[in-house]
Short mmCIF file of C-alpha atoms in Angstrom, two decimals:
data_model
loop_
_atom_site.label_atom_id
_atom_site.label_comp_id
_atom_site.label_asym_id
_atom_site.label_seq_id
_atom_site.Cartn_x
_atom_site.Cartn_y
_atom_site.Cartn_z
CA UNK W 1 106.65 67.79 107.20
CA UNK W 2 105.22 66.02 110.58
CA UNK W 3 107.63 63.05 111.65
CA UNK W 4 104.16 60.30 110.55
CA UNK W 5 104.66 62.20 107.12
CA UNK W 6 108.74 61.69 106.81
CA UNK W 7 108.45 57.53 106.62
CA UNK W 8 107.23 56.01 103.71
CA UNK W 9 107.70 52.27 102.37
CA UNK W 10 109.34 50.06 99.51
CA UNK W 11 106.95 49.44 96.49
CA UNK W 12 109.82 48.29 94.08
CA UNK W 13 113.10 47.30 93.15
CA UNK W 14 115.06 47.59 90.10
CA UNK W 15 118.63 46.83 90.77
CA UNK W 16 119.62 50.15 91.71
CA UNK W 17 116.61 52.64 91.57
CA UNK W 18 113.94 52.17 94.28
CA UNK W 19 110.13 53.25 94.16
CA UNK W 20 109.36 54.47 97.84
CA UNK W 21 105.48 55.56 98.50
CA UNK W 22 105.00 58.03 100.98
CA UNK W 23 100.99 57.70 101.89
CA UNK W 24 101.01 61.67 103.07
CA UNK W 25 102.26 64.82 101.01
CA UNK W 26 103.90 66.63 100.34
CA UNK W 27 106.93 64.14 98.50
CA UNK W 28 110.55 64.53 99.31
CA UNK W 29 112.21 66.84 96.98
CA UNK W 30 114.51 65.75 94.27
CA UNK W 31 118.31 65.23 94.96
CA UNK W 32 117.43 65.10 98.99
CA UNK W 33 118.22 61.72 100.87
CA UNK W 34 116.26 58.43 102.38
CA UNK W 35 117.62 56.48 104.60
CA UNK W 36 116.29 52.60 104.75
CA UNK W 37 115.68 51.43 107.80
CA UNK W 38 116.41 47.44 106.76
CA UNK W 39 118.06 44.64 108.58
CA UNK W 40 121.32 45.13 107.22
CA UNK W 41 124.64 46.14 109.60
CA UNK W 42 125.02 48.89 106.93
CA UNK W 43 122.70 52.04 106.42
CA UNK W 44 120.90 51.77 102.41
CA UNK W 45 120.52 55.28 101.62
CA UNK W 46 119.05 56.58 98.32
CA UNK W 47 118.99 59.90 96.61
CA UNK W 48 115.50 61.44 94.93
CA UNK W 49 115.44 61.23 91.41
CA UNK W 50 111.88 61.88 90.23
CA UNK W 51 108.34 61.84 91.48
CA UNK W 52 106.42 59.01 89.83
CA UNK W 53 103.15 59.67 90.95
CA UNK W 54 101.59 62.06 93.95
CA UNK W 55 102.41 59.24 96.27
CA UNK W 56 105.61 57.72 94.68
CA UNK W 57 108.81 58.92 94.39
CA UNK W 58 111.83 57.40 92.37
CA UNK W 59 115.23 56.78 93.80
CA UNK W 60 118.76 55.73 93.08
CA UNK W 61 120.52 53.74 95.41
CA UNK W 62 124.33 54.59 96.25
CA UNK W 63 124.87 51.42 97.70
CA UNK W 64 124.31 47.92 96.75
CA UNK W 65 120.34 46.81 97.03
CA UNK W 66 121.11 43.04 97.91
CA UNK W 67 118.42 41.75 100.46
CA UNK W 68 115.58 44.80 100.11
CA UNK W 69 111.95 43.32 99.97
CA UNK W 70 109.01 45.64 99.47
CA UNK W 71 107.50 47.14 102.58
CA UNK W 72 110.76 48.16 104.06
CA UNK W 73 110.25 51.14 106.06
CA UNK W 74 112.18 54.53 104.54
CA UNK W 75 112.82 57.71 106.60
CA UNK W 76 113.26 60.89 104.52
CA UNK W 77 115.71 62.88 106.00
CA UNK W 78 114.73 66.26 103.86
CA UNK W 79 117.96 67.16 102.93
CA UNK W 80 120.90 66.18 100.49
CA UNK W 81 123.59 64.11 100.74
CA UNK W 82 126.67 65.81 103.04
CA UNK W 83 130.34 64.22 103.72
CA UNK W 84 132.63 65.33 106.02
CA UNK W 85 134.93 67.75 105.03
CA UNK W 86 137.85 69.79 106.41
CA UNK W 87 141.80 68.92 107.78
CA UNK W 88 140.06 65.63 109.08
CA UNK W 89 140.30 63.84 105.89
CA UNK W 90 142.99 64.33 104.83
CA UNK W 91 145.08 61.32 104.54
CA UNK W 92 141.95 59.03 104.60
CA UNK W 93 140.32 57.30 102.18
CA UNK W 94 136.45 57.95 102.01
CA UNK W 95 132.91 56.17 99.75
CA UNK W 96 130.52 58.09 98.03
CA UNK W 97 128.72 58.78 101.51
CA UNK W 98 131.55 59.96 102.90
CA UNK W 99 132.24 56.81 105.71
CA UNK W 100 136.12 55.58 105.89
CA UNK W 101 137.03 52.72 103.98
CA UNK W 102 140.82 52.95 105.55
CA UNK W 103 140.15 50.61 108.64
CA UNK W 104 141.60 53.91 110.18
CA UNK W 105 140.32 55.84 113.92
CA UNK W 106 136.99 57.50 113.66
CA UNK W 107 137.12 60.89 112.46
CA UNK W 108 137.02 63.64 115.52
CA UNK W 109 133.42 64.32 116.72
CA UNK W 110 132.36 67.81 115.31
CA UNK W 111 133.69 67.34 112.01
CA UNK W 112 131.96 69.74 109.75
CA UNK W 113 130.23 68.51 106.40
CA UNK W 114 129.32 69.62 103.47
CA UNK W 115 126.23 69.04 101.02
CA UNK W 116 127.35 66.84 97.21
CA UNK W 117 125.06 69.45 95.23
CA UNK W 118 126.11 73.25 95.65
CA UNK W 119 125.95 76.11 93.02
CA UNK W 120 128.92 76.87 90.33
CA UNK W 121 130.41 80.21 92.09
CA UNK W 122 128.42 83.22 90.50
CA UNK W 123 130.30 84.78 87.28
CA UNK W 124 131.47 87.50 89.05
CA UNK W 125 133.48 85.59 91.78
CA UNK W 126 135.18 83.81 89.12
CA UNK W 127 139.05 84.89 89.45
CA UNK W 128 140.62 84.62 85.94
CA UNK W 129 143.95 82.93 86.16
CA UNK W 130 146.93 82.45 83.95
CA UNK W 131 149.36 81.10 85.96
CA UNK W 132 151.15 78.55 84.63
CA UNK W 133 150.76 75.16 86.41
CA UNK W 134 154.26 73.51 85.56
CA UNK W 135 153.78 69.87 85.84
CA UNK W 136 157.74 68.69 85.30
CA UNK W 137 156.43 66.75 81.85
CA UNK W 138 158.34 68.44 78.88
CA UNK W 139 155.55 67.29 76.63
CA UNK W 140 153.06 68.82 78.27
CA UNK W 141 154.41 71.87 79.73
CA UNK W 142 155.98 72.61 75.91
CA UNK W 143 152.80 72.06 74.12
CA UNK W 144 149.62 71.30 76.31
CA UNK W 145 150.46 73.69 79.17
CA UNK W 146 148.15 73.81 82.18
CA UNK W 147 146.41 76.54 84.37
CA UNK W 148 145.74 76.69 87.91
CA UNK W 149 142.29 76.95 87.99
CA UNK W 150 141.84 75.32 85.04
CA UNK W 151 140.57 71.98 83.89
CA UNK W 152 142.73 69.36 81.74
CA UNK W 153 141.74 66.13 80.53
CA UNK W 154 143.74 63.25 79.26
CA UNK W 155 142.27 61.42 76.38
CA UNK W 156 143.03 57.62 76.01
CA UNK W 157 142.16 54.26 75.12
CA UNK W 158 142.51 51.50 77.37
CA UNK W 159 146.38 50.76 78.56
CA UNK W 160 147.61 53.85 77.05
CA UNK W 161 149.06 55.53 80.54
CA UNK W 162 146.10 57.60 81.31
CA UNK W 163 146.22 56.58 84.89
CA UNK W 164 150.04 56.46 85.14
CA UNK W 165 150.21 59.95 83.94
CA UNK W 166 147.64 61.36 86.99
CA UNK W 167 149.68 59.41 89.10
CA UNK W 168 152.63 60.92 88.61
CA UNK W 169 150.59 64.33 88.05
CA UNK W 170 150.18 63.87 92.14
CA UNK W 171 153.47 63.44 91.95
CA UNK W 172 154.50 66.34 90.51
CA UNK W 173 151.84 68.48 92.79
CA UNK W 174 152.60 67.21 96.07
CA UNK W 175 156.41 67.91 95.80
CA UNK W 176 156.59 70.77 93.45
CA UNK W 177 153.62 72.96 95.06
CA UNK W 178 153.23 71.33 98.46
CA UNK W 179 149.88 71.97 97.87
CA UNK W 180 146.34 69.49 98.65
CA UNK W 181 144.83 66.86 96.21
CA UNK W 182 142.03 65.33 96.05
CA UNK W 183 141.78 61.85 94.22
CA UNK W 184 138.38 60.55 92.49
CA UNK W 185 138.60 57.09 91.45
CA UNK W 186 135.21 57.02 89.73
CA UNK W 187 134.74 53.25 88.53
CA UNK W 188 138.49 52.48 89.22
CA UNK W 189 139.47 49.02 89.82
CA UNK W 190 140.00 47.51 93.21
CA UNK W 191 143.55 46.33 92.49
CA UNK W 192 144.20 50.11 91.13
CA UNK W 193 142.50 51.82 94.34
CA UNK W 194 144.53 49.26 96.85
CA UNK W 195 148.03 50.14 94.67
CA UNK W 196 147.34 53.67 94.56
CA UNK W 197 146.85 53.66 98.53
CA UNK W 198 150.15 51.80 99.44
CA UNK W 199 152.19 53.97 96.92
CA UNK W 200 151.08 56.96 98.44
CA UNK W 201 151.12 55.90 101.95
CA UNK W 202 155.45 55.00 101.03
CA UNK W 203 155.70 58.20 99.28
CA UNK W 204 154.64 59.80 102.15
CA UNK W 205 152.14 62.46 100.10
CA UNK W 206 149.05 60.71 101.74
CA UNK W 207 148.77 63.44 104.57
CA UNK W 208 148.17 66.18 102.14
CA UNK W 209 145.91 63.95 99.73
CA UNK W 210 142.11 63.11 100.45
CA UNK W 211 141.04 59.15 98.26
CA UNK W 212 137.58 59.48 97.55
CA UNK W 213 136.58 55.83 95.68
CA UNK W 214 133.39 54.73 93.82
CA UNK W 215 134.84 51.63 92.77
CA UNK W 216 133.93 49.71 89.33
CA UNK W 217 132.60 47.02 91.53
CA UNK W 218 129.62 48.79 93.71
CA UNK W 219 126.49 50.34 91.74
CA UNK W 220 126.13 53.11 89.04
CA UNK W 221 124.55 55.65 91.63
CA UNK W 222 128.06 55.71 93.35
CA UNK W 223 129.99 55.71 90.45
CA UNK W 224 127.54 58.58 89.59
CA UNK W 225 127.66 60.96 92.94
CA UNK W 226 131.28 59.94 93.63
CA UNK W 227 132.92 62.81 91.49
CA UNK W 228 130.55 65.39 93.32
CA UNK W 229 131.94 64.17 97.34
CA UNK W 230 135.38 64.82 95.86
CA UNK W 231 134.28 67.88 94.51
CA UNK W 232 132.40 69.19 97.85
CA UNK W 233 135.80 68.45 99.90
CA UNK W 234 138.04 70.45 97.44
CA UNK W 235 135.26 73.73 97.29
CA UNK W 236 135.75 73.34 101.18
CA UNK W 237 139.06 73.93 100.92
CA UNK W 238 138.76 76.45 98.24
CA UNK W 239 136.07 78.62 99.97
CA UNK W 240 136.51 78.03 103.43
CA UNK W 241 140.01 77.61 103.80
CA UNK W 242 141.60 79.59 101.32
CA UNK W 243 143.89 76.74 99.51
CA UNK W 244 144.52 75.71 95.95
CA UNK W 245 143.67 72.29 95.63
CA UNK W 246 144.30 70.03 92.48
CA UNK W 247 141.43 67.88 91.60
CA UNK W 248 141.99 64.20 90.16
CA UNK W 249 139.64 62.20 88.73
CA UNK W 250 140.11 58.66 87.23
CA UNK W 251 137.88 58.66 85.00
CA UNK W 252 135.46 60.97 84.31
CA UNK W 253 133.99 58.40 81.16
CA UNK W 254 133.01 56.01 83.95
CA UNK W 255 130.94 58.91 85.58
CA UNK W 256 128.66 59.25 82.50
CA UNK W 257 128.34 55.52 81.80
CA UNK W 258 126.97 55.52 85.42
CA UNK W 259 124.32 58.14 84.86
CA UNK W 260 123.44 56.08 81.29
CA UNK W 261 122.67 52.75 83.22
CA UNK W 262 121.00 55.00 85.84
CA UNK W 263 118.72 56.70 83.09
CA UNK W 264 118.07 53.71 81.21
CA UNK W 265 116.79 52.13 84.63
CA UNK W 266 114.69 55.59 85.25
CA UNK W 267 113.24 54.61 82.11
CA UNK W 268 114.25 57.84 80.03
CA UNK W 269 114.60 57.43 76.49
CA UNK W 270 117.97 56.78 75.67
CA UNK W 271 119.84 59.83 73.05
CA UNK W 272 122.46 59.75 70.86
CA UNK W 273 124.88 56.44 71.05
CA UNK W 274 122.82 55.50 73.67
CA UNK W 275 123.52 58.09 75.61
CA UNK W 276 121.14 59.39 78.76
CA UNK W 277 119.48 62.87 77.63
CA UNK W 278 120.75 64.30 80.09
CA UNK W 279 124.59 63.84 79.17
CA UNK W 280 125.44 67.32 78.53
CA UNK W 281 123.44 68.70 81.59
CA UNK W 282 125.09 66.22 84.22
CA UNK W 283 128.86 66.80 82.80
CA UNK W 284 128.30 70.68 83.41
CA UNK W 285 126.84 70.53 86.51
CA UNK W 286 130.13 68.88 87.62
CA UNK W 287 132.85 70.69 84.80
CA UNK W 288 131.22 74.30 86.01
CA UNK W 289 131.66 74.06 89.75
CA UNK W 290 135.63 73.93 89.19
CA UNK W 291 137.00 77.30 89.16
CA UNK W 292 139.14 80.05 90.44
CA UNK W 293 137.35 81.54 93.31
CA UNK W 294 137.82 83.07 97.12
CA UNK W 295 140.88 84.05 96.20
CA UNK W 296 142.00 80.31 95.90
CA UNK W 297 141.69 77.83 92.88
CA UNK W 298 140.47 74.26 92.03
CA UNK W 299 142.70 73.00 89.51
CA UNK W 300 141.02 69.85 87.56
CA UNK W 301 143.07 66.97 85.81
CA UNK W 302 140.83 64.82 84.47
CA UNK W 303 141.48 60.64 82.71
CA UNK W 304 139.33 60.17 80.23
CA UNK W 305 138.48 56.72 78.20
CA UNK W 306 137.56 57.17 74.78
CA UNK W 307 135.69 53.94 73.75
CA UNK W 308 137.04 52.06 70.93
CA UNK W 309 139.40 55.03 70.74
CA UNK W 310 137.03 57.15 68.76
CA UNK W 311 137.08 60.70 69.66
CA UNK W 312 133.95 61.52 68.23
CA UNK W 313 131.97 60.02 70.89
CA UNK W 314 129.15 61.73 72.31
CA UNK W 315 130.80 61.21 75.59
CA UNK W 316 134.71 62.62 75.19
CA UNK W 317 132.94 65.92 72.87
CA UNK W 318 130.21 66.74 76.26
CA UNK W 319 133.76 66.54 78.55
CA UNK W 320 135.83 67.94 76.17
CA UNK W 321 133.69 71.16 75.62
CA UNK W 322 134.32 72.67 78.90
CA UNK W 323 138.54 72.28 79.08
CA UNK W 324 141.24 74.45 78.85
CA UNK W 325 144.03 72.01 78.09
CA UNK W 326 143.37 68.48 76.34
CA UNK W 327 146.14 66.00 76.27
CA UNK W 328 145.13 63.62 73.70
CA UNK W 329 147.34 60.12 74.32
CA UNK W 330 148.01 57.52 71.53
CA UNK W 331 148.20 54.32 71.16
CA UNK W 332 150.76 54.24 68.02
CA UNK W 333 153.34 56.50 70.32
CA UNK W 334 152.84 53.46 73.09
CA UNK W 335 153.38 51.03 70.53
CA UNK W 336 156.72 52.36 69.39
CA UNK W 337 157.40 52.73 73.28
CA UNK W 338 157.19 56.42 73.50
CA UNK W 339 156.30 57.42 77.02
CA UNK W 340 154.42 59.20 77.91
CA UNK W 341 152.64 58.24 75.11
CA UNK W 342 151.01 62.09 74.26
CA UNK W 343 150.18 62.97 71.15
CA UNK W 344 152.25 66.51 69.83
CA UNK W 345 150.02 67.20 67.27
CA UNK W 346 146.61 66.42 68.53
CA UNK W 347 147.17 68.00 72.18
CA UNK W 348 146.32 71.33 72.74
CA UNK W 349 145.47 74.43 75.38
CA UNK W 350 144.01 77.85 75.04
CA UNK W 351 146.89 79.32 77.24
CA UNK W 352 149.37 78.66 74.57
CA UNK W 353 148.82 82.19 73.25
CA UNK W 354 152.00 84.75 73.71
CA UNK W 355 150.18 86.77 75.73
CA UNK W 356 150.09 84.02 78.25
CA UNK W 357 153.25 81.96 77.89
CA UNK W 358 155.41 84.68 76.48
CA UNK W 359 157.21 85.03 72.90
CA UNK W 360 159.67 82.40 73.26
CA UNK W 361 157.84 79.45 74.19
CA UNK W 362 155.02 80.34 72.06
CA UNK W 363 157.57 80.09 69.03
CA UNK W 364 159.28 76.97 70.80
CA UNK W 365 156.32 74.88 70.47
CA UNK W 366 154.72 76.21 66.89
CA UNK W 367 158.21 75.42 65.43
CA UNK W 368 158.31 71.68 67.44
CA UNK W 369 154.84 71.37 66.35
CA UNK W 370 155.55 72.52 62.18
CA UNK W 371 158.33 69.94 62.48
CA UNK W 372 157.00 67.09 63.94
CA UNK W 373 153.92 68.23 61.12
CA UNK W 374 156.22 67.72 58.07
CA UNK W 375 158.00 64.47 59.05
CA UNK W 376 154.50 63.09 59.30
CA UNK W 377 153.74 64.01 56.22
CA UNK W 378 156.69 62.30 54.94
CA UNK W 379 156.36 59.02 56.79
CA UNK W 380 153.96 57.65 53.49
CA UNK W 381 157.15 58.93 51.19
CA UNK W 382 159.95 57.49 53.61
CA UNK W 383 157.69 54.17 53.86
CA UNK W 384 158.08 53.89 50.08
CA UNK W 385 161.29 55.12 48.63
CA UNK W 386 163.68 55.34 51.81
CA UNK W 387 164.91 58.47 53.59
CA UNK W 388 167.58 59.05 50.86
CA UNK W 389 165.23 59.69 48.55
CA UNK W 390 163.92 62.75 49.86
CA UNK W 391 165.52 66.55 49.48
CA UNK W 392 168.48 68.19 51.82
CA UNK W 393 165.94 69.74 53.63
CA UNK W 394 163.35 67.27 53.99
CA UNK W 395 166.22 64.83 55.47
CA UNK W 396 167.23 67.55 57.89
CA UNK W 397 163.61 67.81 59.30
CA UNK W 398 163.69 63.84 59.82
CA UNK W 399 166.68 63.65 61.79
CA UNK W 400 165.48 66.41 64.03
CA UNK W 401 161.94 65.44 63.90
CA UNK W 402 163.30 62.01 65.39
CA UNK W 403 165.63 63.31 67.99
CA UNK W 404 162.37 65.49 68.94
CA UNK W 405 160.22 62.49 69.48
CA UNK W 406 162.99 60.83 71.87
CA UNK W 407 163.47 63.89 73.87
CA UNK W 408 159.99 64.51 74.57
CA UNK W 409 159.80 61.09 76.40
CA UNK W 410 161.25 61.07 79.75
CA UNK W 411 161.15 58.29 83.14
CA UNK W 412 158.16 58.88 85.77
CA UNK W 413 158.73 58.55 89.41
CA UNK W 414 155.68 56.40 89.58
CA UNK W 415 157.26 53.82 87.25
CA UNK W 416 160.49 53.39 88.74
CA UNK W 417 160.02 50.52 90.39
CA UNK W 418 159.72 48.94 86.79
CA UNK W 419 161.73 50.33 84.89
CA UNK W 420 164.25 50.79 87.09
CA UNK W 421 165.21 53.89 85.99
CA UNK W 422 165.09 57.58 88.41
CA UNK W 423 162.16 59.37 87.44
CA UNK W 424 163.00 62.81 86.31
CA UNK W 425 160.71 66.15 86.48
CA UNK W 426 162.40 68.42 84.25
CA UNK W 427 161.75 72.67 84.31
CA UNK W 428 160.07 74.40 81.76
CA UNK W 429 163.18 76.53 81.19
CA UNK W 430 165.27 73.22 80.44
CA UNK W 431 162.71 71.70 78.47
CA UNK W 432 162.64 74.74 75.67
CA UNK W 433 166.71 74.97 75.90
CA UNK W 434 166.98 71.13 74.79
CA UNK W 435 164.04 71.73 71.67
CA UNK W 436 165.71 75.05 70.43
CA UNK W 437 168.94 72.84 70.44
CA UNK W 438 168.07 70.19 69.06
CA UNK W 439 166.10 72.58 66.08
CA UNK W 440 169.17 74.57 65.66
CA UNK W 441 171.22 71.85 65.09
CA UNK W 442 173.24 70.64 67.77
CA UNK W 443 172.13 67.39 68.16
CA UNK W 444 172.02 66.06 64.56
CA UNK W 445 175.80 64.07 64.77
CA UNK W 446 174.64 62.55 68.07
CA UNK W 447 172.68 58.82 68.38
CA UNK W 448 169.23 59.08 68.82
CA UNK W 449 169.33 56.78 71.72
CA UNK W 450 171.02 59.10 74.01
CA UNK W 451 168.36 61.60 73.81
CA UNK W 452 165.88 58.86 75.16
CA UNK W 453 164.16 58.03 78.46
CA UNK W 454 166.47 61.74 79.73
CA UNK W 455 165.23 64.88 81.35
CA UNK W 456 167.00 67.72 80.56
CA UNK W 457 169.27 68.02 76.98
CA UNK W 458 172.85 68.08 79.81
CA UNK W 459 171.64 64.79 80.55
CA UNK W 460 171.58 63.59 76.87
CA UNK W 461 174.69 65.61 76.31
CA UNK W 462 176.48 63.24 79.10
CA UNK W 463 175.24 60.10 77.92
CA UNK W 464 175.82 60.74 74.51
CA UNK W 465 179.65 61.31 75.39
CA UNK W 466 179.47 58.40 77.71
CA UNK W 467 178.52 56.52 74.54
CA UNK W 468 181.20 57.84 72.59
CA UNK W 469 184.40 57.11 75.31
#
């Protein structure tokens, strides 16, 4: 393509897709980047999306469109979208297009970068993994327990602790594993973005953590590309550098809203729920790039808001098809003040298998899980008639069943400043000595309340006696 060939202009705008004409052929290919040459102290740029016509090509902008008239002169730059990638970033907080948003120095001059839109690793790079990725969460480590190199999502209405939990997730990676993170805030809040920032910056993780922000304020195409820049730093670090990285994302559902409005403004016939037809090609395009590979791993946590909390929405099922541990979070646990609020029952992971997690704790959590079961069942019966109503045995599975529920919850670092209370990240180990304990027995003369807000079952043990003096 001549330079007189690369410049086309404006013929339309509708809010965030552009028509460009380009009078000479051939068009710029799809998913490659133009760059508006307006009057504005910020560069537009737009990414391909579809050819309209021979001369007209449709485009989605990734930043706001405010002030662009028709016959604005466009430069196509033939290639996708690339952000910087590498040691530089870390510790800075990046857009969609990869520019600083930290008010921080400039990054060094020869800062490599890498394209948004790269191949899943072939099949037969793919590294299988089951190594356990211990998070310090009892509930999840018990029953829900992660992989690195795996993908998890956490399922949740709104204010049920989705964010809270990947919060303290960083937490958890930063000082357990010393290892990198990368943070997506796809549609977050500006309030949740700034608090995020400042926490992490008095923490002192933010040096081994890259922010990459598509905020809920700015348009659906940067909502829409911002998961793939997070995703192009971590493969960085996975191929080229050889390091696990843990992948956050907050929230994936905001991703696919963006690339509805984006359809719908394409003018694509909308699917199911209203749903973009191309819902369950976007979500693996992004879900199959994260893997074990090069020797090194991308481990994926994902938030997840299920709309009107209906789990059968098109949305959560296209997301929730490609995981390996979903940690389903309810809004009756919040209610009663059970934090974190994760569901026993409904949470699940295909490396709870005793091949992969061993004899013990594979019989830990089925007999956690068959109690917790059967005083569920009961709850209609005990609504009714009253606890002493039921049989010796039924009674025995509600007083454990109980103390279960209360030693499953336990304080978060990230909440301390609330609550007021330590936040505690207890070992897997400690986690299945307290549940056998508490199964066999050993807890059932004790108050429930001392097995509450703890970490490991010593802990309960001491306040319980505290209580008792």
């Amino acid at each position: 393509m001549s330079a007189a060939e690369m410049w086309g202009r404006v013929v339309s705008v509708h809010g965030a897709v552009v028509e460009v004409a380009f009078p000479a052929a051939p068009l710029p290919p799809v998913q490659t980047l133009l760059a508006v040459a307006w009057d504005q102290p910020e560069t537009l740029l737009l990414e391909v999306q579809g050819h309209a016509d021979a001369h007209t090509v449709r485009a989605v902008a990734l930043q706001a469109t405010a002030g662009l008239a028709r016959g604005v002169r466009v430069r196509a730059t033939g290639a996708p979208l690339s952000v910087p990638v590498g040691e530089a970033v870390l510790g800075r907080l990046l857009d969609v297009t990869g520019q600083l948003r930290d008010r921080g120095p400039d990054l060094p001059a020869g800062t490599p970068r890498r394209p948004i839109h790269n191949a899943p690793p072939p099949l037969a790079a793919w590294a299988v993994r089951d190594t356990l990725f211990e998070t310090g969460i009892k509930v999840i480590d018990l029953l829900a327990p992660l992989a690195q190199g795996g993908k998890a999502a956490m399922f949740g209405g709104a204010g049920v602790g989705k964010t809270v939990l990947v919060m303290e997730l960083i937490h958890a990676m930063v000082e357990s594993y010393q290892g990198l993170s990368v943070f997506a805030g796809v549609g977050e809040r500006s309030r949740e973005g700034h608090e995020l920032l400042t926490e992490m910056r008095g923490s002192g993780v933010l040096a081994r953590t890259v922010l990459v922000y598509g905020q809920m304020n700015e348009p659906p195409g940067a909502r829409w590309r911002v998961p793939l820049t997070a995703l192009a730093i971590a493969e960085h670090f996975r191929d080229a550098r050889h390091r696990n990285v843990l992948l956050l994302m907050d929230n994936v559902f905001r991703f696919v809203q963006a690339g509805a409005e984006i359809s719908s403004l394409l003018g694509r016939l909308p699917s199911r729920v209203g749903y973009q037809p191309t819902l369950m090609t976007e979500v693996a395009a992004l879900q199959e790039r994260i893997a074990a590979a090069s020797g090194s791993a991308i481990t994926a946590i994902q938030a997840v808001y299920v709309p009107a909390d209906d789990f059968t929405d098109p949305a959560v099922t296209a997301i929730s098809s490609h995981m390996d541990s979903m940690v389903l979070l309810s809004r009756e646990l919040a209610a009663q003040a059970f934090y974190p609020a994760i569901d026993p029952l409904g949470s699940t992971s295909v490396l709870l298998d005793p091949l992969v997690v061993g004899a013990a704790h594979y019989r830990v959590a089925e007999r956690v899980r068959q109690t917790l079961a059967r005083f569920k069942e009961l709850q209609d019966i005990i609504a009714l008639l009253g606890v002493e109503e039921l049989g010796r045995a039924d009674r025995q599975v509600v007083t454990r069943a109980r103390r279960l529920q209360r030693f499953l919850t336990q304080p978060f670092a990230v909440t301390e400043a609330f609550t007021g209370i330590p936040g505690r990240s207890v070992k897997l180990a400690d986690t299945l000595a307290g549940c056998e304990a508490i199964l066999a027995g050993e807890t059932d003369e004790w108050a429930e309340a001392s097995l509450y807000m703890v970490g490991t079952l010593e802990e309960a043990r001491a306040k319980e006696q505290g209580a008792a003096a």
